[in-house]
Coordinates of C-alpha atoms in Angstrom, one line a residue:
M9 CA -35.5 13.7 28.2
I10 CA -29.4 11.6 24.6
R11 CA -26.1 10.6 23.8
L12 CA -22.9 11.7 21.7
P13 CA -20.6 9.9 19.0
S14 CA -18.1 7.4 20.0
S15 CA -15.2 9.1 19.7
P16 CA -14.3 11.1 22.8
Q17 CA -15.0 14.7 22.4
G18 CA -13.7 18.1 24.3
A19 CA -14.1 21.5 24.2
P20 CA -13.0 23.2 20.7
G21 CA -9.0 23.1 20.5
T22 CA -9.2 20.7 23.3
V23 CA -6.8 18.5 21.7
R24 CA -4.5 21.3 20.0
K25 CA -4.1 22.3 23.4
A26 CA -3.1 19.0 25.0
A27 CA -0.6 18.8 22.2
L28 CA 0.9 21.8 23.2
G29 CA 1.0 21.2 26.7
L30 CA 2.8 18.1 26.2
A31 CA 5.5 19.7 24.0
A32 CA 6.0 22.4 26.5
T33 CA 6.3 19.8 29.4
A34 CA 9.2 18.4 27.2
L35 CA 10.9 21.2 26.6
A36 CA 10.7 21.9 30.2
L37 CA 12.2 18.4 31.4
T38 CA 15.1 18.9 29.1
A39 CA 15.9 22.3 30.9
L40 CA 15.9 20.2 34.8
P41 CA 19.3 18.9 36.3
A42 CA 20.0 15.5 35.5
T43 CA 18.8 14.4 39.4
A44 CA 15.5 16.0 38.8
L45 CA 12.6 13.9 38.8
P46 CA 9.3 14.8 37.0
A47 CA 6.6 14.8 39.9
Q48 CA 4.1 12.4 40.4
A49 CA 0.7 12.1 39.4
A50 CA -1.5 13.3 42.5
P51 CA -3.7 10.5 44.0
D52 CA -7.0 10.4 43.1
P53 CA -9.2 11.5 45.9
L54 CA -11.9 9.5 45.2
A55 CA -10.2 6.8 44.2
R56 CA -12.4 4.5 46.7
Y57 CA -15.6 5.0 45.1
H58 CA -14.1 5.2 41.5
H59 CA -12.8 1.5 42.7
Q60 CA -15.5 0.4 44.8
S61 CA -17.3 -3.2 44.3
L62 CA -20.7 -3.2 43.6
D63 CA -23.1 -5.9 45.3
W64 CA -25.8 -6.7 42.5
K65 CA -28.6 -8.3 44.3
S66 CA -32.4 -8.8 43.6
C67 CA -34.4 -5.8 42.5
V68 CA -37.7 -6.4 44.9
L69 CA -37.6 -5.2 48.1
G70 CA -40.5 -7.0 49.3
P71 CA -43.8 -8.7 48.3
D72 CA -45.5 -5.1 47.3
D73 CA -42.7 -4.1 45.7
A74 CA -44.2 -3.9 41.6
T75 CA -41.1 -1.7 40.5
G76 CA -38.8 -4.5 41.9
K77 CA -41.0 -7.1 40.2
E78 CA -41.0 -5.4 36.6
L79 CA -37.2 -5.1 36.8
E80 CA -36.7 -8.7 38.3
Q81 CA -38.8 -9.8 35.3
A82 CA -36.8 -7.5 32.6
G83 CA -33.6 -9.4 33.8
A84 CA -32.3 -6.1 35.9
R85 CA -30.2 -6.5 39.0
C86 CA -29.6 -3.5 42.0
A87 CA -27.2 -2.3 43.3
D88 CA -26.0 0.8 45.9
V89 CA -23.5 3.2 45.0
T90 CA -21.2 4.9 47.7
V91 CA -20.9 8.2 47.0
P92 CA -19.4 11.3 49.2
L93 CA -22.0 13.7 50.7
D94 CA -19.5 16.4 50.3
Y95 CA -17.1 16.2 47.1
S96 CA -14.8 19.0 48.8
D97 CA -14.3 16.0 51.7
P98 CA -14.0 13.2 50.3
G99 CA -13.3 11.2 53.8
G100 CA -16.2 12.8 55.1
R101 CA -19.6 11.6 55.3
T102 CA -21.2 9.2 52.4
I103 CA -24.3 8.8 51.0
T104 CA -25.9 5.9 48.7
V105 CA -27.3 6.1 44.8
A106 CA -29.5 3.4 43.9
I107 CA -29.0 1.5 40.6
S108 CA -30.9 -1.0 38.2
R109 CA -29.1 -2.1 35.2
I110 CA -30.2 -4.6 32.2
R111 CA -26.9 -5.9 30.9
A112 CA -26.4 -6.4 27.1
T113 CA -27.4 -9.5 25.8
D114 CA -25.6 -9.0 22.2
T115 CA -22.0 -8.9 23.7
A116 CA -20.4 -9.1 20.4
H117 CA -21.5 -5.6 19.6
R118 CA -21.7 -4.1 22.9
V119 CA -21.6 -0.3 23.1
G120 CA -21.7 0.2 27.1
P121 CA -23.5 1.5 29.5
L122 CA -26.8 3.9 28.9
L123 CA -27.6 5.9 32.3
L124 CA -30.9 7.3 32.3
N125 CA -32.3 10.6 33.8
G126 CA -36.3 10.8 33.7
G127 CA -36.4 14.4 34.8
G128 CA -37.9 15.8 37.9
P129 CA -36.2 17.4 39.1
G130 CA -36.6 14.7 42.0
G131 CA -38.2 11.9 39.5
R132 CA -37.2 8.3 40.2
T133 CA -35.6 6.7 37.2
I134 CA -34.4 3.4 38.8
G135 CA -37.4 1.7 37.3
D136 CA -37.1 3.0 33.6
P137 CA -34.9 0.3 32.3
P138 CA -37.3 -2.1 31.0
W139 CA -39.8 0.5 28.8
V140 CA -36.6 2.1 27.7
R141 CA -35.0 -1.1 26.6
Q142 CA -38.4 -1.8 24.8
A143 CA -38.1 1.3 23.0
M144 CA -34.7 1.1 21.6
Q145 CA -35.7 -2.2 19.9
D146 CA -32.9 -4.4 18.9
V147 CA -30.1 -1.8 19.8
G148 CA -31.2 -2.5 23.2
A149 CA -29.4 -5.7 23.5
R150 CA -25.9 -3.9 22.6
Y151 CA -26.6 -1.6 26.0
D152 CA -26.1 -2.0 29.4
V153 CA -29.3 0.0 30.1
V154 CA -28.7 1.7 33.8
G155 CA -31.7 3.6 35.7
V156 CA -30.3 6.1 38.5
D157 CA -32.5 7.4 41.4
P158 CA -30.2 10.4 41.8
R159 CA -29.1 11.7 45.2
F160 CA -31.8 12.0 48.2
V161 CA -34.1 10.4 45.3
G162 CA -36.6 7.4 45.6
R163 CA -34.3 4.0 47.0
S164 CA -31.0 6.4 47.4
T165 CA -30.4 7.9 50.6
P166 CA -33.4 10.1 51.1
L167 CA -34.6 13.3 51.9
D168 CA -37.7 14.5 53.5
C169 CA -38.8 18.2 54.8
H170 CA -42.3 16.6 56.0
W171 CA -43.9 19.0 53.7
P172 CA -48.0 19.0 54.1
T173 CA -48.2 19.1 50.3
G174 CA -46.2 17.1 47.4
S175 CA -45.5 20.4 45.0
A176 CA -44.6 23.8 46.1
F177 CA -46.2 25.2 43.2
R178 CA -49.1 26.5 43.2
S179 CA -51.3 29.7 41.5
A180 CA -50.6 33.1 43.2
G181 CA -54.5 33.5 42.8
V182 CA -56.3 36.6 41.8
D183 CA -55.7 39.4 44.6
R184 CA -52.8 40.5 46.9
A185 CA -54.3 38.9 49.3
G186 CA -54.1 35.5 47.8
F187 CA -50.1 36.1 46.6
D188 CA -49.4 37.3 50.8
R189 CA -51.0 33.7 51.8
M190 CA -48.6 32.1 49.0
T191 CA -45.7 33.8 50.9
T192 CA -46.3 32.7 53.9
F193 CA -46.6 28.9 52.5
S194 CA -43.7 29.2 50.6
Q195 CA -41.9 30.5 54.0
D196 CA -43.1 27.8 56.1
L197 CA -41.9 25.3 53.4
A198 CA -38.5 26.7 53.2
Q199 CA -38.8 26.9 57.1
R200 CA -39.6 23.1 57.2
C201 CA -36.4 22.2 54.9
R202 CA -34.0 24.0 57.1
Q203 CA -35.4 22.2 60.3
H204 CA -35.8 18.6 58.9
A205 CA -32.8 18.3 56.3
G206 CA -30.7 21.5 56.5
D207 CA -27.5 19.5 57.3
V208 CA -27.6 17.8 53.8
L209 CA -29.2 20.7 52.0
P210 CA -26.5 22.8 50.5
Y211 CA -25.0 19.2 48.5
V212 CA -28.4 18.6 46.9
T213 CA -27.3 20.0 43.4
T214 CA -26.9 18.9 39.8
R215 CA -23.3 19.5 40.0
N216 CA -23.2 16.9 42.7
T217 CA -25.5 14.7 41.0
A218 CA -23.3 14.9 37.7
R219 CA -20.1 14.1 40.2
D220 CA -22.7 10.9 41.2
L221 CA -22.8 10.0 37.8
D222 CA -19.1 9.8 37.3
V223 CA -18.5 7.6 40.4
I224 CA -21.1 5.2 38.7
R225 CA -19.4 5.4 35.6
A226 CA -15.7 4.6 37.2
A227 CA -17.8 2.2 39.3
L228 CA -19.1 0.1 36.5
G229 CA -15.5 0.0 35.0
E230 CA -16.0 2.2 32.4
R231 CA -14.5 5.0 30.5
R232 CA -17.2 6.4 28.8
I233 CA -20.9 6.1 29.3
S234 CA -24.0 7.0 27.2
Y235 CA -26.7 9.1 28.3
L236 CA -30.5 9.2 27.8
G237 CA -31.9 12.4 29.8
Y238 CA -35.5 13.7 29.9
S239 CA -36.2 17.6 30.3
Y240 CA -34.9 18.4 33.5
G241 CA -32.3 15.5 33.0
S242 CA -31.4 17.5 29.4
Y243 CA -29.9 19.9 31.8
L244 CA -28.1 17.3 33.8
G245 CA -26.6 15.8 31.1
E246 CA -25.3 19.4 29.6
V247 CA -23.7 19.9 33.1
Y248 CA -22.2 16.3 33.5
T249 CA -20.7 16.6 29.5
T250 CA -19.7 20.2 30.6
M251 CA -18.1 18.7 34.1
F252 CA -16.6 15.5 32.5
P253 CA -15.6 16.2 29.1
G254 CA -14.6 13.2 26.7
H255 CA -16.4 10.6 29.5
T256 CA -19.5 10.7 26.9
D257 CA -20.1 8.6 24.4
R258 CA -23.8 9.0 23.2
V259 CA -25.8 11.6 24.4
V260 CA -29.5 11.9 23.8
L261 CA -31.5 14.7 25.6
D262 CA -35.1 15.0 24.9
G263 CA -37.5 18.4 26.1
V264 CA -34.4 20.2 25.9
I265 CA -34.0 22.9 28.4
D266 CA -32.3 26.0 27.5
P267 CA -29.0 26.1 30.0
D268 CA -28.8 29.9 30.0
R269 CA -32.9 30.0 31.4
Y270 CA -32.1 27.5 33.9
S271 CA -33.4 28.7 37.3
P272 CA -35.9 28.0 40.3
R273 CA -38.3 30.4 37.5
L274 CA -38.1 28.5 34.6
L275 CA -41.7 27.8 34.2
R276 CA -42.1 31.5 33.2
G277 CA -42.4 31.7 29.3
T278 CA -44.2 28.9 28.8
E279 CA -48.0 30.8 29.4
K280 CA -48.3 30.7 26.0
A281 CA -47.4 26.8 25.0
N282 CA -49.7 25.9 27.6
R283 CA -52.6 27.9 26.1
H284 CA -51.8 26.5 23.2
A285 CA -52.4 22.7 24.7
L286 CA -55.0 24.0 26.8
E287 CA -57.0 25.1 23.3
G288 CA -55.9 21.7 21.8
W289 CA -57.5 19.6 24.4
A290 CA -60.6 21.9 24.7
S291 CA -61.4 21.0 20.8
W292 CA -61.1 17.7 21.7
A293 CA -63.5 18.0 24.2
A294 CA -65.5 19.4 22.6
A295 CA -66.2 16.5 19.9
R296 CA -67.0 14.5 23.2
D297 CA -69.6 16.3 24.8
T298 CA -72.0 13.7 25.0
T299 CA -69.3 12.1 26.7
Y300 CA -67.8 15.2 29.1
G301 CA -70.6 17.3 29.1
L302 CA -68.0 20.7 29.2
G303 CA -69.5 22.1 25.9
R304 CA -69.9 21.3 22.5
T305 CA -67.2 24.1 21.2
R306 CA -63.7 24.8 22.1
G307 CA -65.1 28.3 23.2
A308 CA -67.6 26.6 25.3
V309 CA -65.0 24.1 26.8
L310 CA -62.7 27.6 28.0
A311 CA -65.7 28.9 29.4
T312 CA -66.0 25.5 31.0
V313 CA -62.8 26.3 32.5
D314 CA -63.0 29.5 33.7
H315 CA -66.6 29.1 35.2
V316 CA -64.9 26.5 37.1
R317 CA -61.6 28.9 38.4
A318 CA -64.2 31.8 39.2
A319 CA -66.4 29.1 41.3
A320 CA -63.3 28.1 43.2
T321 CA -62.4 31.7 44.1
R322 CA -65.6 32.4 45.5
A323 CA -65.3 29.6 47.6
P324 CA -63.3 25.8 47.9
L325 CA -64.8 23.0 45.6
R326 CA -65.5 20.0 47.6
L327 CA -64.6 16.8 45.8
G328 CA -64.5 13.8 48.2
T329 CA -62.0 14.8 51.2
H330 CA -60.6 17.6 49.5
R331 CA -61.1 21.1 49.4
V332 CA -60.1 23.3 45.8
D333 CA -59.3 26.8 45.9
E334 CA -58.1 29.5 43.7
H335 CA -54.4 28.3 44.3
T336 CA -55.3 24.6 43.0
V337 CA -57.4 24.6 40.0
P338 CA -55.3 26.6 37.6
L339 CA -52.3 24.1 39.1
V340 CA -54.9 21.0 38.0
V341 CA -55.1 22.5 34.9
F342 CA -51.6 23.3 34.3
N343 CA -51.0 19.6 35.0
G344 CA -53.7 18.2 32.9
L345 CA -51.5 19.4 29.9
S346 CA -48.1 17.7 29.3
Q347 CA -49.2 14.7 27.2
D348 CA -50.8 14.8 23.5
N349 CA -52.9 11.5 23.5
D350 CA -56.7 10.3 23.8
A351 CA -56.0 8.7 27.1
A352 CA -54.6 11.3 28.9
Y353 CA -56.9 14.0 27.5
G354 CA -59.7 12.0 28.4
D355 CA -58.3 11.6 32.4
F356 CA -58.0 15.5 32.3
A357 CA -62.0 16.1 30.8
Q358 CA -62.9 13.5 33.3
G359 CA -61.0 15.6 36.0
V360 CA -62.6 18.9 34.4
R361 CA -65.8 17.5 34.9
D362 CA -65.5 16.4 38.4
M363 CA -64.8 20.0 39.3
L364 CA -67.5 21.6 37.1
R365 CA -70.2 19.2 39.3
A366 CA -68.7 20.7 42.3
A367 CA -68.7 24.1 41.3
D368 CA -72.2 23.6 40.8
G369 CA -73.2 22.3 43.6
H370 CA -73.0 18.5 43.4
R371 CA -71.4 16.4 45.9
V372 CA -68.1 14.7 43.9
T373 CA -66.1 11.5 44.7
P374 CA -63.2 12.7 41.8
S375 CA -62.1 10.3 39.3
P376 CA -58.9 8.4 39.7
W377 CA -56.9 11.0 37.8
L378 CA -58.3 14.0 39.3
A379 CA -57.9 12.1 43.2
E380 CA -54.4 11.4 43.0
A381 CA -53.5 14.6 41.5
L382 CA -55.5 16.2 45.0
T383 CA -53.8 14.0 47.1
F384 CA -50.0 14.5 45.7
M385 CA -51.1 18.4 46.2
L386 CA -53.2 18.6 49.2
T387 CA -51.8 15.9 51.6
G388 CA -48.3 14.9 52.6
A389 CA -48.1 11.9 51.3
D390 CA -45.3 12.3 49.0
S391 CA -43.9 15.3 50.3
H392 CA -40.3 13.4 49.4
Y393 CA -40.7 14.5 45.8
G394 CA -41.6 18.0 46.4
S395 CA -38.8 18.3 49.3
V396 CA -36.3 16.9 46.8
Q397 CA -37.5 18.9 43.6
M398 CA -37.1 22.0 45.4
A399 CA -34.1 21.2 47.2
I400 CA -32.4 20.7 43.9
V401 CA -34.0 23.6 41.9
C402 CA -33.0 25.9 44.9
G403 CA -29.7 24.8 45.2
D404 CA -28.7 25.3 42.0
I405 CA -29.0 29.1 41.3
A406 CA -30.7 31.7 43.6
A407 CA -34.0 33.0 43.2
P408 CA -34.8 36.8 43.9
R409 CA -35.7 37.2 47.4
D410 CA -37.9 40.1 47.6
P411 CA -41.6 38.8 46.9
E412 CA -42.5 42.5 45.2
V413 CA -40.5 40.9 41.9
Y414 CA -42.8 38.0 41.8
W415 CA -45.8 40.3 42.6
R416 CA -45.1 42.5 39.7
D417 CA -44.1 39.8 37.5
I418 CA -47.6 38.4 38.2
Q419 CA -49.3 41.3 37.3
H420 CA -48.0 41.4 34.4
A421 CA -48.4 38.0 33.4
R422 CA -52.1 38.0 34.2
V423 CA -53.0 40.7 31.5
R424 CA -51.2 38.4 29.4
D425 CA -52.7 34.8 30.7
A426 CA -55.3 35.2 33.5
L427 CA -55.2 31.4 34.4
F428 CA -51.4 30.7 33.9
G429 CA -49.5 33.5 34.6
P430 CA -50.0 33.5 38.4
V431 CA -48.9 29.9 38.3
T432 CA -45.9 30.1 36.0
N433 CA -44.7 33.2 38.0
N434 CA -45.6 32.7 41.7
L435 CA -42.8 32.8 44.0
T436 CA -41.5 29.3 45.7
P437 CA -40.0 28.3 48.7
C438 CA -36.7 29.1 46.8
A439 CA -37.0 32.8 47.6
F440 CA -36.4 31.9 51.5
W441 CA -33.7 29.5 50.3
N442 CA -30.3 29.8 51.6
P443 CA -27.6 30.6 49.0
P444 CA -26.0 27.9 46.7
S445 CA -22.9 26.4 47.7
E446 CA -21.3 26.8 44.2
R447 CA -21.4 28.6 41.3
P448 CA -23.8 27.1 38.6
T449 CA -21.9 25.3 35.6
T450 CA -21.2 27.4 32.4
I451 CA -22.1 25.1 29.8
R452 CA -19.5 24.2 27.1
R453 CA -20.0 25.7 23.9
D454 CA -20.5 23.0 22.0
L455 CA -21.6 18.7 21.7
P456 CA -22.3 16.7 19.2
A457 CA -25.2 15.3 21.1
L458 CA -28.9 14.3 19.6
L459 CA -31.6 16.8 20.6
V460 CA -35.4 16.0 20.6
N461 CA -38.4 18.0 21.3
A462 CA -42.3 18.6 20.3
T463 CA -42.8 22.5 18.8
G464 CA -46.2 22.8 21.2
D465 CA -44.1 21.1 24.7
P466 CA -45.6 22.8 27.4
R467 CA -43.1 22.4 30.0
T468 CA -39.7 22.3 28.0
T469 CA -40.6 24.6 24.7
Y470 CA -39.1 24.3 21.9
E471 CA -37.4 27.5 22.1
G472 CA -34.9 25.7 24.3
A473 CA -34.1 23.2 21.9
T474 CA -33.4 25.3 19.0
A475 CA -31.4 27.7 21.6
V476 CA -29.2 24.8 22.5
R477 CA -29.1 23.8 18.4
R478 CA -27.6 27.1 17.8
T479 CA -25.0 27.1 20.9
W480 CA -24.1 23.4 19.9
P481 CA -23.8 23.6 16.2
S482 CA -22.0 20.1 16.1
S483 CA -25.4 18.5 17.4
R484 CA -28.5 17.8 15.2
L485 CA -32.3 18.5 16.4
V486 CA -35.3 16.1 15.7
T487 CA -38.6 18.2 15.9
L488 CA -41.9 16.6 16.4
R489 CA -44.0 18.9 14.6
G490 CA -47.4 19.7 15.7
A491 CA -47.9 17.9 19.2
D492 CA -48.6 19.6 22.4
Q493 CA -46.0 16.8 23.8
H494 CA -43.8 16.6 26.8
A495 CA -41.1 13.8 26.3
V496 CA -41.1 12.3 22.7
Y497 CA -38.6 9.6 22.4
G498 CA -40.2 6.1 22.9
V499 CA -43.1 8.3 24.4
Y500 CA -45.0 9.6 22.4
G501 CA -45.5 6.9 19.6
A502 CA -43.5 8.6 16.6
P503 CA -42.1 6.1 14.5
C504 CA -39.7 8.5 12.8
V505 CA -38.4 9.8 16.1
D506 CA -37.7 6.7 17.7
A507 CA -36.4 5.0 14.3
T508 CA -33.9 8.5 14.3
V509 CA -33.1 7.7 17.7
N510 CA -32.1 4.4 17.7
A511 CA -30.4 4.9 14.5
Y512 CA -28.2 7.4 16.4
L513 CA -27.7 4.6 19.3
A514 CA -26.7 1.9 17.2
T515 CA -23.8 3.4 15.1
G516 CA -22.9 6.6 17.4
R517 CA -23.6 9.0 14.1
L518 CA -25.5 12.0 14.3
P519 CA -28.4 12.8 10.8
A520 CA -26.6 14.9 8.2
K521 CA -29.0 17.3 8.9
D522 CA -31.8 18.2 11.3
V523 CA -35.1 15.9 11.2
T524 CA -38.5 16.6 10.9
C525 CA -41.0 14.2 12.1
G526 CA -45.1 14.9 12.0
A527 CA -47.3 14.2 14.5
R528 CA -49.8 11.4 14.3
P529 CA -53.4 12.8 14.5
V530 CA -55.4 12.8 17.7
N531 CA -58.5 10.7 17.6
A532 CA -60.9 13.3 16.1
G533 CA -64.0 11.3 16.0
P534 CA -67.0 12.3 18.7
D535 CA -67.1 10.3 21.5
R536 CA -64.4 8.0 21.3
D537 CA -63.9 6.0 24.7
P538 CA -59.7 6.5 25.8
T539 CA -57.7 3.8 25.0
G540 CA -57.8 2.5 28.5
E541 CA -54.1 1.7 28.3
R542 CA -52.2 2.8 31.2
R543 CA -49.8 5.2 30.5
R544 CA -46.0 5.4 31.5
I545 CA -44.4 8.4 33.5
V546 CA -42.0 10.9 32.4
D547 CA -41.4 13.7 34.8
G548 CA -44.6 12.6 37.1
H549 CA -46.5 13.3 33.7
P550 CA -48.3 10.6 31.8
A551 CA -47.2 9.5 28.3
T552 CA -48.4 7.3 26.1
P553 CA -48.0 3.5 26.5
V554 CA -44.9 1.8 25.0
A555 CA -44.4 -1.1 27.7
R556 CA -45.9 0.0 31.2
P557 CA -45.8 2.6 33.2
R558 CA -42.9 3.9 34.2
G559 CA -40.7 2.4 36.9
E560 CA -41.5 3.5 40.9
S561 CA -43.3 6.9 40.2
T562 CA -45.9 7.3 43.2
G563 CA -48.6 8.9 40.9
T564 CA -50.0 8.9 37.9
S565 CA -52.0 11.8 37.3
G566 CA -49.6 14.5 35.8
Q567 CA -49.1 16.3 39.0
R568 CA -45.2 16.8 39.1
V569 CA -45.4 20.4 38.0
L570 CA -41.6 21.0 36.9
R571 CA -39.9 18.9 34.1

């Protein structure tokens, strides 16, 4: 899921064009009659939002508000920022965007605000300042660290389509009948959003979220902000810096999305990275066969996964109160593969063991990781998350509307990877969504940002980071080599990466050249217990501990399918 050098940067040639524009204006003014006066600057249509007074208050919403208590403990205060629902009608309906802030304590060397986005899309970020502040180490004292729940997310004005699931993603299954079931499923989800949230859906976009960030900047009384965005948050950062050139200072993007590939079908092409991650986990599990009983070799563990999938295809598996079928087993596997550490591997291995026992006819009470993942996928307990996630990706860029396009892609992908291909190529409610209300942003051609990515990232693949690095020659890329890890800075525990990012945040100077850091070895000893430490959530995926679990995420099971 960061920031720019301290001098404002525009698109190439911006300064020269501005100077020429001023010269031309001066020449034009000399030709005016003596009585003529230069035109007055147009009034700011967003003035009432830019100059609003924020009411900073306690972040604690009630006795059971763990996120608020954690923010309070870290010295944070919270506020609601009023923004227009529709920026083309700033005098119309308004909504609120919830923010939290831990203020700088080293005021003599204060840099300014650092705004956060943890990805998703649809991920809650208001609870993130405490752990980000800790990851920043000494340099954190020089920033106001600001968490933002984007429009319609978390504590901001809500959106909920009342879905019977927290995620629109499923596997297409093994045949045309399964695909047709998923088509009907996606049609139903799209219809529910039109029914319950149709009046706001046109305004649930990344471009409007970027506009909200700029209102927050102005309401904080700042000329520029620094920005840290993970995963989908990297795309939001790309959009913001393009729409508001000169309004950013230091920008770090971690888990980088290639904006030329951003679409509702962003998971396409990740099959190879997910297969690599699955194989890495399988080797880990094989070394712990006496603990998990999944097989003594990598091949045997992979065969166990295939056995579970085949059993669920024949008849749904019973796991507690849930029935897990050919559409959900591949999704459980996919969701277990975003973090490269012992604790995440252990959770996933326990989940596979539970599904294996169910496949073999045993009555199973699922482990906490699997129980939470299944509750998220198979009930409406977190309908809000899936609703907002789809509203954003469907509202940004149109998806193909013909189901046959998806069926052909699934059939081709199935040949390459029968497990992941039907997940990453399946259709979603975006196939049945209304067209976007505005064109997507054409991302600027250069930006001196710091990019961070792991070579084995199964969500935002490394190719995306290298593509942005080529597009932005002034940027620098920090590569974590040899890790199948989604989100790195402050998450994975790579001192080389964290030190590089913190040096940039401290000085505003990018490294002289790209930086490559080595992954820490995953515990290779047999049958070692997982750490037992709680893991923070980035984009809803569990991550290695730095501080406490991430803010207000409603799940810790890695169930958030997108970034």
